[in-house]
Short mmCIF file of C-alpha atoms and ligand atoms in Angstrom, two decimals:
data_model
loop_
_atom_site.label_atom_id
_atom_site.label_comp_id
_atom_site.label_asym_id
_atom_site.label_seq_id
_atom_site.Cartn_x
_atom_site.Cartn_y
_atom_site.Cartn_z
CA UNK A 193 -9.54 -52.07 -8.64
CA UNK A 194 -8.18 -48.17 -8.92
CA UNK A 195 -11.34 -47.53 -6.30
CA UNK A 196 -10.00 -49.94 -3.90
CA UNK A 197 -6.70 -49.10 -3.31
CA UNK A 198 -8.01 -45.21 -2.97
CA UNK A 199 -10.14 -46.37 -0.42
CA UNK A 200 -7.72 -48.67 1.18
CA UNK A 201 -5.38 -45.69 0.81
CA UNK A 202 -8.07 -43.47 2.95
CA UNK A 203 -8.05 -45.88 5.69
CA UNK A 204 -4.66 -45.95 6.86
CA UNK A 205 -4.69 -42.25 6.17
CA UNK A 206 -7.47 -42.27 9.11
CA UNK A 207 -5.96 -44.72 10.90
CA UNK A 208 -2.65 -42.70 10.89
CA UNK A 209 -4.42 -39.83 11.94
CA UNK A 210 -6.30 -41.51 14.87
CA UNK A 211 -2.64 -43.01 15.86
CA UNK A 212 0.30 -39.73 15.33
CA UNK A 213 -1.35 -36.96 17.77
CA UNK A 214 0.65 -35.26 15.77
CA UNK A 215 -1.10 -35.30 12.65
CA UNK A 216 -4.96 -34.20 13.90
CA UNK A 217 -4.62 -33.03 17.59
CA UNK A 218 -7.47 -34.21 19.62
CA UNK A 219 -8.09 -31.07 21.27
CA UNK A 220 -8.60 -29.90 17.62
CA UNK A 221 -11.66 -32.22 17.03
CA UNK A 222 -13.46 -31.52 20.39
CA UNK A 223 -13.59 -27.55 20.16
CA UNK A 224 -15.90 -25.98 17.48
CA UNK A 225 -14.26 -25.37 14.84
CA UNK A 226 -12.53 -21.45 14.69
CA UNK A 227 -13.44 -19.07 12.07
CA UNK A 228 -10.37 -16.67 12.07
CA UNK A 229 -12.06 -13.90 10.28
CA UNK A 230 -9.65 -10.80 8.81
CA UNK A 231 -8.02 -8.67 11.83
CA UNK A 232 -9.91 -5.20 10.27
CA UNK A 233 -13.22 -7.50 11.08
CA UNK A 234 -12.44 -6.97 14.93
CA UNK A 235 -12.07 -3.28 14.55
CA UNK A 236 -15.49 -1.14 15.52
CA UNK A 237 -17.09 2.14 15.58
CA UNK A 238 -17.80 1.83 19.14
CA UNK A 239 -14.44 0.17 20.38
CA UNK A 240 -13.91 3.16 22.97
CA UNK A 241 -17.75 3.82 23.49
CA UNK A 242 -17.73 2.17 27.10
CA UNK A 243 -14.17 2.59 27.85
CA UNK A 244 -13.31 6.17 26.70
CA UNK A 245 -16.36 7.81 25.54
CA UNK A 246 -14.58 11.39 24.69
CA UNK A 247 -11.55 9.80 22.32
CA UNK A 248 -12.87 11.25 19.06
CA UNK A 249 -13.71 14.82 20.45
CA UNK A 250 -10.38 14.87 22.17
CA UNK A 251 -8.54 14.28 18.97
CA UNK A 252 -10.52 16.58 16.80
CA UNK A 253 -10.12 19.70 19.44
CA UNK A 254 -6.30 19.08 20.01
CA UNK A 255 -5.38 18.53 16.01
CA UNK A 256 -7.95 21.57 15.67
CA UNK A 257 -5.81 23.89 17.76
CA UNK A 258 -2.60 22.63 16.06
CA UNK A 259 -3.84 23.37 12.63
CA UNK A 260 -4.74 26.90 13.58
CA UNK A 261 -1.13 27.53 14.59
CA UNK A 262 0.20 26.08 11.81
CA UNK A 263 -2.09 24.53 8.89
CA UNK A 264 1.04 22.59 7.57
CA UNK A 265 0.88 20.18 10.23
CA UNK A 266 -2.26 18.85 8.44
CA UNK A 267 -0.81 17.41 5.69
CA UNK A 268 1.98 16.21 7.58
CA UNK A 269 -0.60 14.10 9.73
CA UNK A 270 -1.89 12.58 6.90
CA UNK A 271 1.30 11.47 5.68
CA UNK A 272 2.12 9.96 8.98
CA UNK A 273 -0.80 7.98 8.59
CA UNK A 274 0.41 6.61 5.30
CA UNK A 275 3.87 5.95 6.37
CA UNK A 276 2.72 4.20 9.20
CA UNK A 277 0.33 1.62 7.85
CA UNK A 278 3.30 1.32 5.00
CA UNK A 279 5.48 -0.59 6.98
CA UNK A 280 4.00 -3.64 9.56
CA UNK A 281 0.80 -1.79 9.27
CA UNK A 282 -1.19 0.72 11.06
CA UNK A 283 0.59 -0.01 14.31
CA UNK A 284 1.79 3.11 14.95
CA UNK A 285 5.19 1.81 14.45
CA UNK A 286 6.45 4.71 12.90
CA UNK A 287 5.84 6.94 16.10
CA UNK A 288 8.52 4.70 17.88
CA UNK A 289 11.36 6.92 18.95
CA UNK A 290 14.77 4.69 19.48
CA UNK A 291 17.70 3.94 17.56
CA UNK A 292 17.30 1.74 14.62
CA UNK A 293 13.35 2.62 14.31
CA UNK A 294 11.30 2.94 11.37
CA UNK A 295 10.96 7.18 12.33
CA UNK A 296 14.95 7.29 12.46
CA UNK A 297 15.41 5.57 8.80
CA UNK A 298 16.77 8.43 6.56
CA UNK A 299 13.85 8.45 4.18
CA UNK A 300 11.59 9.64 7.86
CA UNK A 301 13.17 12.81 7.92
CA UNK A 302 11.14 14.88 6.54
CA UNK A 303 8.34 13.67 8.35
CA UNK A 304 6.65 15.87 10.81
CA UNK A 305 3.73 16.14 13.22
CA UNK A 306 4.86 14.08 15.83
CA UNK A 307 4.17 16.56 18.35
CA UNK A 308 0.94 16.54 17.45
CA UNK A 309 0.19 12.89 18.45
CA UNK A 310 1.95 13.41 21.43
CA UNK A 311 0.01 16.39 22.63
CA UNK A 312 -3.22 14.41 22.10
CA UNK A 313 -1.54 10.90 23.96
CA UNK A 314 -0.80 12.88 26.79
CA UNK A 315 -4.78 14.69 26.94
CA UNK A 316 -6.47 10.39 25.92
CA UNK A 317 -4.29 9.29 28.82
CA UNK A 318 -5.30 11.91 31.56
CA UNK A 319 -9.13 10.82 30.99
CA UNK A 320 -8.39 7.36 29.99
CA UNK A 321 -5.83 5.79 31.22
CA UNK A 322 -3.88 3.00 29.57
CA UNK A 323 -7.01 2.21 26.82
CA UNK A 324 -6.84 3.88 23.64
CA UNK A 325 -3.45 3.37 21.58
CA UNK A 326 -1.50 5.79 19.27
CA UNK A 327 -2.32 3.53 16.24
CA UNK A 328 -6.07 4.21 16.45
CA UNK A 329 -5.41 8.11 17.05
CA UNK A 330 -3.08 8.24 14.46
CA UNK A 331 -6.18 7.33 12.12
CA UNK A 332 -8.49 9.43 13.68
CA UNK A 333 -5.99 12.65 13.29
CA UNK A 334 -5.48 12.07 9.49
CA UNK A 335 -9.33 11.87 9.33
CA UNK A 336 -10.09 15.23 11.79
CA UNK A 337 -6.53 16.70 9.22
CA UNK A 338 -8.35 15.80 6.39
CA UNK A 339 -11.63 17.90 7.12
CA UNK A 340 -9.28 20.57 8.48
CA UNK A 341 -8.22 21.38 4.62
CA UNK A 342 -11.60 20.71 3.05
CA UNK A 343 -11.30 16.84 2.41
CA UNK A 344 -14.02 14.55 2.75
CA UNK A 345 -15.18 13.46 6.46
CA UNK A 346 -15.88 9.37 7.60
CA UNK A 347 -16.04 7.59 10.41
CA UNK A 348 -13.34 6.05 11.62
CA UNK A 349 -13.15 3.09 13.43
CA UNK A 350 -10.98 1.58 16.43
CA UNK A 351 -9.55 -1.58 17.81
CA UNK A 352 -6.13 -1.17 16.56
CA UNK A 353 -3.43 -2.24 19.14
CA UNK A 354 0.59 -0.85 18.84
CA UNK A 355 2.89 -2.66 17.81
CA UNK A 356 6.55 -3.00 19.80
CA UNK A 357 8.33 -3.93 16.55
CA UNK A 358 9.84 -0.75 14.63
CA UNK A 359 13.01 -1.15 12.15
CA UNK A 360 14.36 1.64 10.10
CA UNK A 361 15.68 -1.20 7.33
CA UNK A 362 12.09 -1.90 6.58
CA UNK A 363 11.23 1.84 5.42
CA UNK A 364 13.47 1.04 2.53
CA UNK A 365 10.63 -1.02 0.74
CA UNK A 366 8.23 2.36 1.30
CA UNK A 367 8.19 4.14 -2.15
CA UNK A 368 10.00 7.74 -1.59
CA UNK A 369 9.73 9.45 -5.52
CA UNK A 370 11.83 8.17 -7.74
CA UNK A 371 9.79 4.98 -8.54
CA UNK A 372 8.66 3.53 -11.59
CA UNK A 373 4.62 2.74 -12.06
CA UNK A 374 4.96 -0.81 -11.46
CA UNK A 375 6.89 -0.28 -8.39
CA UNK A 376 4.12 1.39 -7.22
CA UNK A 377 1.06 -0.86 -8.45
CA UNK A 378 2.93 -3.62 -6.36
CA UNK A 379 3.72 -1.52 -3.23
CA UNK A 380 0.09 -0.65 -3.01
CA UNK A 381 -0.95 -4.19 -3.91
CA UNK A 382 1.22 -6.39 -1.44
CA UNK A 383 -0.64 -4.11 0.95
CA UNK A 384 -4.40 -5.21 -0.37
CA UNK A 385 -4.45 -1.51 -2.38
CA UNK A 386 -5.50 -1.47 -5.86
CA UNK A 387 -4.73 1.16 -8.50
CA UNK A 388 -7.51 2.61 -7.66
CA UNK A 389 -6.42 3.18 -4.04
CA UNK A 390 -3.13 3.98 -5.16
CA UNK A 391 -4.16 7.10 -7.77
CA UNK A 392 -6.47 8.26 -5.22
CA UNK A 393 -4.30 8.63 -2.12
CA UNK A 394 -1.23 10.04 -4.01
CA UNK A 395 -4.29 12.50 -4.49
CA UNK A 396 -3.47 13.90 -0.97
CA UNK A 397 -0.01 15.07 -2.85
CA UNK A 398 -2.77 18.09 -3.59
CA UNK A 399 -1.61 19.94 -0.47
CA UNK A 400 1.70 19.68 1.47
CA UNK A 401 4.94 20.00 0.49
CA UNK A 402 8.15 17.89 -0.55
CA UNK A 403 12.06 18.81 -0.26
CA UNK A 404 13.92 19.73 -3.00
CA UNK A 405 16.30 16.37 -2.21
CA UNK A 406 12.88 14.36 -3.36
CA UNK A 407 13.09 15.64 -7.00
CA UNK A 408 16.84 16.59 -7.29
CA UNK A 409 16.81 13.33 -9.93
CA UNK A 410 14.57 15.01 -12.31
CA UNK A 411 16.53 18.93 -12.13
CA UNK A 412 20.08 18.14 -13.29
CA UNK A 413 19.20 17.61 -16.98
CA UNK A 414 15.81 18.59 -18.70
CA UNK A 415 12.72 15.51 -17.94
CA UNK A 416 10.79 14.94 -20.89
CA UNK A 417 7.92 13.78 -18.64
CA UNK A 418 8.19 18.09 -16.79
CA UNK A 419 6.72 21.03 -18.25
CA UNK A 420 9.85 22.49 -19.01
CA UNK A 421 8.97 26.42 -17.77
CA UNK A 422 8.23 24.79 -14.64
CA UNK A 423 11.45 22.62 -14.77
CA UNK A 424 13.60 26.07 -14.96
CA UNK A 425 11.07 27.54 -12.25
CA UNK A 426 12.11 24.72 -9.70
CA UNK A 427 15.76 24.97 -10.68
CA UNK A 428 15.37 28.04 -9.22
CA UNK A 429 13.55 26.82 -6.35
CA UNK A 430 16.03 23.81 -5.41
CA UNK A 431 19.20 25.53 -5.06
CA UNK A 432 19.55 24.08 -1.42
CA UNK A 433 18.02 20.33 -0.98
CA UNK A 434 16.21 21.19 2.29
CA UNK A 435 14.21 24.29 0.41
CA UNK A 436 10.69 23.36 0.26
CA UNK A 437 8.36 23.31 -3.00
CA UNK A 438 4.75 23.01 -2.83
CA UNK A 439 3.47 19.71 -4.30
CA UNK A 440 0.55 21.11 -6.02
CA UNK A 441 1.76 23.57 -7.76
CA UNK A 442 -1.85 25.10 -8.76
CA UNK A 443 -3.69 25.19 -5.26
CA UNK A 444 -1.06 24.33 -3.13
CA UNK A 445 -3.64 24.84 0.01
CA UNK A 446 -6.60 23.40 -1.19
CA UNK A 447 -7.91 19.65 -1.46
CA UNK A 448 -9.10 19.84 -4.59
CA UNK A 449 -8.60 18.17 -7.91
CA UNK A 450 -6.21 20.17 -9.60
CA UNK A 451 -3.24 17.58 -8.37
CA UNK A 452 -4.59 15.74 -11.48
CA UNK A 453 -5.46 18.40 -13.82
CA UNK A 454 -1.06 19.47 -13.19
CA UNK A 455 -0.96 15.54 -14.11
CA UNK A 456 -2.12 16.05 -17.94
CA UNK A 457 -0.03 19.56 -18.12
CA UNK A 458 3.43 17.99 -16.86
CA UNK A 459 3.36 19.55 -14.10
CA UNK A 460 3.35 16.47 -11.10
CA UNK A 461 6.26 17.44 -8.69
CA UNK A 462 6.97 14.03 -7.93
CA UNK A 463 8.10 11.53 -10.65
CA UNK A 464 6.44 9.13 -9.00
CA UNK A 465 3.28 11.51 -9.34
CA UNK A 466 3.56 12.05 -13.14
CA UNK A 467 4.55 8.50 -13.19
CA UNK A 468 0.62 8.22 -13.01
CA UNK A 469 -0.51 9.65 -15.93
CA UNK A 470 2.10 7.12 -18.34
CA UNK A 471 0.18 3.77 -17.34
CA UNK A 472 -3.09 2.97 -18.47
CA UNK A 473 -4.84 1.87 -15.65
CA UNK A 474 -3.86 4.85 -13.45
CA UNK A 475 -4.09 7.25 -16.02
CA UNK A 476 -7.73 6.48 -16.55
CA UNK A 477 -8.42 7.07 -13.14
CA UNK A 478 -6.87 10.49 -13.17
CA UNK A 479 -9.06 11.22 -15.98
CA UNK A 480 -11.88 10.31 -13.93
CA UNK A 481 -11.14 12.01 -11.30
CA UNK A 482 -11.49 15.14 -13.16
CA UNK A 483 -14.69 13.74 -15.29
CA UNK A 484 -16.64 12.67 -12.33
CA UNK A 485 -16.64 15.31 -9.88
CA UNK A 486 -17.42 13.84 -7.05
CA UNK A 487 -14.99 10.78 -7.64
CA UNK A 488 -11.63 11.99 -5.65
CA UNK A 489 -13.78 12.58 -2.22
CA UNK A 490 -16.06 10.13 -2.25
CA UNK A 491 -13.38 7.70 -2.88
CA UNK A 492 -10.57 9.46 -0.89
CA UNK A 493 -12.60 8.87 2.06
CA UNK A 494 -13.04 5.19 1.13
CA UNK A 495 -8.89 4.15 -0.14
CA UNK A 496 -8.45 6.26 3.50
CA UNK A 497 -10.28 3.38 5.36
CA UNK A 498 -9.12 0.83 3.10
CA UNK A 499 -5.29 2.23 3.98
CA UNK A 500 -6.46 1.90 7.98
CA UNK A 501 -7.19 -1.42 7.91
CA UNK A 502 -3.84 -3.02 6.51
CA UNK A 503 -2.15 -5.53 9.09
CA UNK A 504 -3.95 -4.21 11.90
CA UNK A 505 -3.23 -5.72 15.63
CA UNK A 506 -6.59 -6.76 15.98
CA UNK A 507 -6.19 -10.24 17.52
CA UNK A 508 -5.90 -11.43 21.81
CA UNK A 509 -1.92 -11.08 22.33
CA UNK A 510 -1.36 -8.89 19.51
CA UNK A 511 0.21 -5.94 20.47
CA UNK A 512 -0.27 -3.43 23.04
CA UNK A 513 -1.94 -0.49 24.47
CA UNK A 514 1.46 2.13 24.88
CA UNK A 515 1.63 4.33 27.51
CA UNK A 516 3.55 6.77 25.62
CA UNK A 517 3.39 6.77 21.94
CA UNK A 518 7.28 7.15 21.57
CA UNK A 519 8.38 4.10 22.97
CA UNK A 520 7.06 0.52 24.26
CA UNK A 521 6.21 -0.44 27.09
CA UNK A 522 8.46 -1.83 29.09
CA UNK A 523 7.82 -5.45 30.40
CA UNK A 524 8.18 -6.03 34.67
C1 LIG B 322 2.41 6.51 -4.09
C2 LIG B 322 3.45 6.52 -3.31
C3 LIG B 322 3.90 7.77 -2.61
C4 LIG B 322 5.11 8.35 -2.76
C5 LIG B 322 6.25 7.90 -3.64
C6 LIG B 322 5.11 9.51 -1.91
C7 LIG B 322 6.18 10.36 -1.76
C8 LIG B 322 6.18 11.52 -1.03
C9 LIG B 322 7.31 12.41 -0.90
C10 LIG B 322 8.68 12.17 -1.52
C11 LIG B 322 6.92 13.45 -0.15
C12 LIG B 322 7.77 14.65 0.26
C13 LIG B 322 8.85 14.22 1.22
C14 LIG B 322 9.89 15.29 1.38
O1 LIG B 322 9.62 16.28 2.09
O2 LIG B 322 10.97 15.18 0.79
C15 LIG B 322 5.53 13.24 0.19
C16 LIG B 322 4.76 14.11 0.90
C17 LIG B 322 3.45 13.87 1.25
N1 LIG B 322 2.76 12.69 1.05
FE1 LIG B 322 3.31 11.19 -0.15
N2 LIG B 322 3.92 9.60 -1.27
C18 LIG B 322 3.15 8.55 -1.66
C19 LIG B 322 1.89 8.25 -1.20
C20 LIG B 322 1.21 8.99 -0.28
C21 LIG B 322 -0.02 8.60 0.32
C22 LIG B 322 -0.72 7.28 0.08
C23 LIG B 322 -0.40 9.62 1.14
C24 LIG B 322 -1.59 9.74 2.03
C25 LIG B 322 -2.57 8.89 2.14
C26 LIG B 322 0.59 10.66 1.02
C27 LIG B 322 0.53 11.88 1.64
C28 LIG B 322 1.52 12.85 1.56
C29 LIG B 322 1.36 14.20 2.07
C30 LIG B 322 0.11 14.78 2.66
C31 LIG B 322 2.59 14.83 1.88
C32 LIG B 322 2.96 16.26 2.29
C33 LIG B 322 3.60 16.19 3.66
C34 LIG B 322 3.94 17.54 4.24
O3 LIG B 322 3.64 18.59 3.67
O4 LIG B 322 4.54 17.51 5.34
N3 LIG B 322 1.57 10.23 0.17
N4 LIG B 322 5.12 12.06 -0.34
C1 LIG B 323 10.56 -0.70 -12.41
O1 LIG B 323 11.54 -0.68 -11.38
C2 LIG B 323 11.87 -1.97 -10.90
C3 LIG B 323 12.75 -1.80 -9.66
O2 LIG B 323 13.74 -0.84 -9.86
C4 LIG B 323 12.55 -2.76 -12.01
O3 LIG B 323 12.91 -4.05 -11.57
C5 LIG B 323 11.57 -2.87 -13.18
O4 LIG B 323 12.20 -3.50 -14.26
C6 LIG B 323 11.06 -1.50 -13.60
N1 LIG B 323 9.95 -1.69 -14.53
C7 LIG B 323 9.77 -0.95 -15.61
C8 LIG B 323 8.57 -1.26 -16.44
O5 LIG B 323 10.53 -0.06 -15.92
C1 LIG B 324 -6.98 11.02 -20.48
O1 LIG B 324 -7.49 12.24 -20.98
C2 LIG B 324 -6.66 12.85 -21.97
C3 LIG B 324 -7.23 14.23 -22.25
O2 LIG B 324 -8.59 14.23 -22.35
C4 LIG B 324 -6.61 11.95 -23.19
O3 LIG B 324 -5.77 12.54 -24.18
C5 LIG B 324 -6.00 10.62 -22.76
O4 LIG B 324 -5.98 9.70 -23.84
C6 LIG B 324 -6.80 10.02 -21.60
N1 LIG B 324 -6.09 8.83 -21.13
C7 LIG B 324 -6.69 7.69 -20.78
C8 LIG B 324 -5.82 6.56 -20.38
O5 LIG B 324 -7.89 7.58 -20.73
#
């Protein structure tokens, strides 16, 4: 008896389909059925191989000569890279320039290196017009920035179109210091990033520098969580909120593995940096990190691709190829 109603009940579910259009589109049934795979499937080592053969060398000789005017542009690059696939992912949405963007937001200001991208638009256009887009050589610059400082090399790959959506309110979800663990875990995880990913990109905190207004919250009274020497040493250091402290305070230059080691002595800059070390999870990974000496490169290099890959514009009508990396392009 149960059996026959469920089949009865199947029936006029058919027959309802087969009647409301609306239900199971015709169309639907005649084409093959569509397997959407995951947008970072469509991206490709060869994407530019036919169309724009030079891209990679272009990039690498233009951040090249940037870095040997001024080697703190590398880490900035990196960051960029970071703070662009943060927010509506690696789009280049953080390179748009107009009020009310995601690079006008207040926690942007300190970022730098936009120059940089420009420079190397400006050269990709001239041999190729109107085919490779600031979102892929915004990935390809943190890679060439990365070997610049001694960091692991990888292939990068291409596809990515720009997005023409930027707004500064949505930077406000994009961790900036002060953050607990958690915070962080789920930040990196609502973007497909593991703790893993997470311990090893802060790892890039190894070179470059932060403003003293990023750790003013940890100077007015003593931190339990800061070596306290190096507590009254950065008092010292922050007496104006623009002054600029190195983030690894060991080998401030080199990408190495001592941003961890300062992890174990107290001395992260960033209290989202020590933060690290006081979960379990994370803190075995720093551990490793300084166990296993090949871990931080080998997987730096791999949480880097990982990192390119969120939300890409991948897909037909996603996006565009913009002429000018500061603004979109404008529709006749
Ligand atoms: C875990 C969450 C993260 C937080 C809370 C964070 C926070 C910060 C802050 C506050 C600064 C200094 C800003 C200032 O000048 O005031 C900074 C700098 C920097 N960040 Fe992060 N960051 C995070 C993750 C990352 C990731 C994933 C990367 C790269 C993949 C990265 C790369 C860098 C680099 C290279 C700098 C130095 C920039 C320069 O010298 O211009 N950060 N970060
Ligand atoms: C971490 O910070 C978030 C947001 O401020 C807060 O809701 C949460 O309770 C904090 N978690 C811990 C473990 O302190
Ligand atoms: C990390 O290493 C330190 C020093 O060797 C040790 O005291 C600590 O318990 C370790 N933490 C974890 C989570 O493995």
């Amino acid at each position: 008896m149960k059996l026959c109603v469920f089949f009865a009940f199947l029936l006029i579910a058919q027959l309802v389909e087969s009647i409301d259009p609306q239900v199971q589109p015709l169309k639907a049934i005649k084409q093959a059925p569509k397997v959407l795979l995951p947008a970072s499937d469509y991206l490709s080592f060869t994407y530019y191989l036919n169309s724009c053969p030079g891209v990679e060398g272009i990039i690498q000789e233009k951040v090249k000569a940037w870095f040997r005017k001024d080697y703190t542009l590398a880490a900035s690059i990196i960051r960029l890279q970071f703070r662009d696939c943060a927010v509506r992912g690696c789009d280049g949405s953080i390179l748009l320039n107009h009020p009310g963007s995601e690079r006008r937001a207040k926690s942007s200001r300190t970022l730098r290196g936009f120059e940089v991208i420009d420079d190397i638009k400006a050269e990709v256009e001239r041999r190729c017009r109107r085919t490779v887009s600031c979102a892929d050589i915004l990935i390809a610059a943190a890679r060439d920035a990365t070997v610049l400082v001694g960091g692991p090399f990888w292939e990068v790959t291409f596809g990515r179109k720009d997005g023409r959506i930027s707004i500064a309110k949505e930077v406000d979800i994009v961790p900036q210091g002060h953050e607990n663990v958690t915070t962080l875990i789920e930040f990196f995880r609502a973007k497909g990033l593991n703790e893993l990913d997470l311990v090893i990109l802060s790892g890039s905190h190894t070179i470059g520098r932060t403003s003293c207004y990023s750790i003013l919250h940890r100077l007015a009274k003593p931190d339990p969580t800061l070596d306290i020497k190096y507590w009254k040493n950065l008092r010292k250091k922050c007496r104006r909120g623009w002054n600029l402290v190195e983030l690894d305070i060991t080998t401030p230059k080199a990408f190495d593995t001592a941003y961890y080691s300062n992890l174990q002595k107290k001395w992260g800059l960033l209290s989202t940096d020590e933060a690290l070390y006081s979960n379990e999870i994370t803190a075995a990974f720093v551990n490793a990190t300084l166990s296993q000496p090949s871990l931080f490169e080998n997987q730096f290099a791999a949480s880097m691709v990982k990192l390119g890959n969120v939300q890409v514009l991948t897909r037909k009508n996603e996006g565009e190829i913009r002429l000018n990396c500061n603004s979109v392009n404008k529709i006749y």
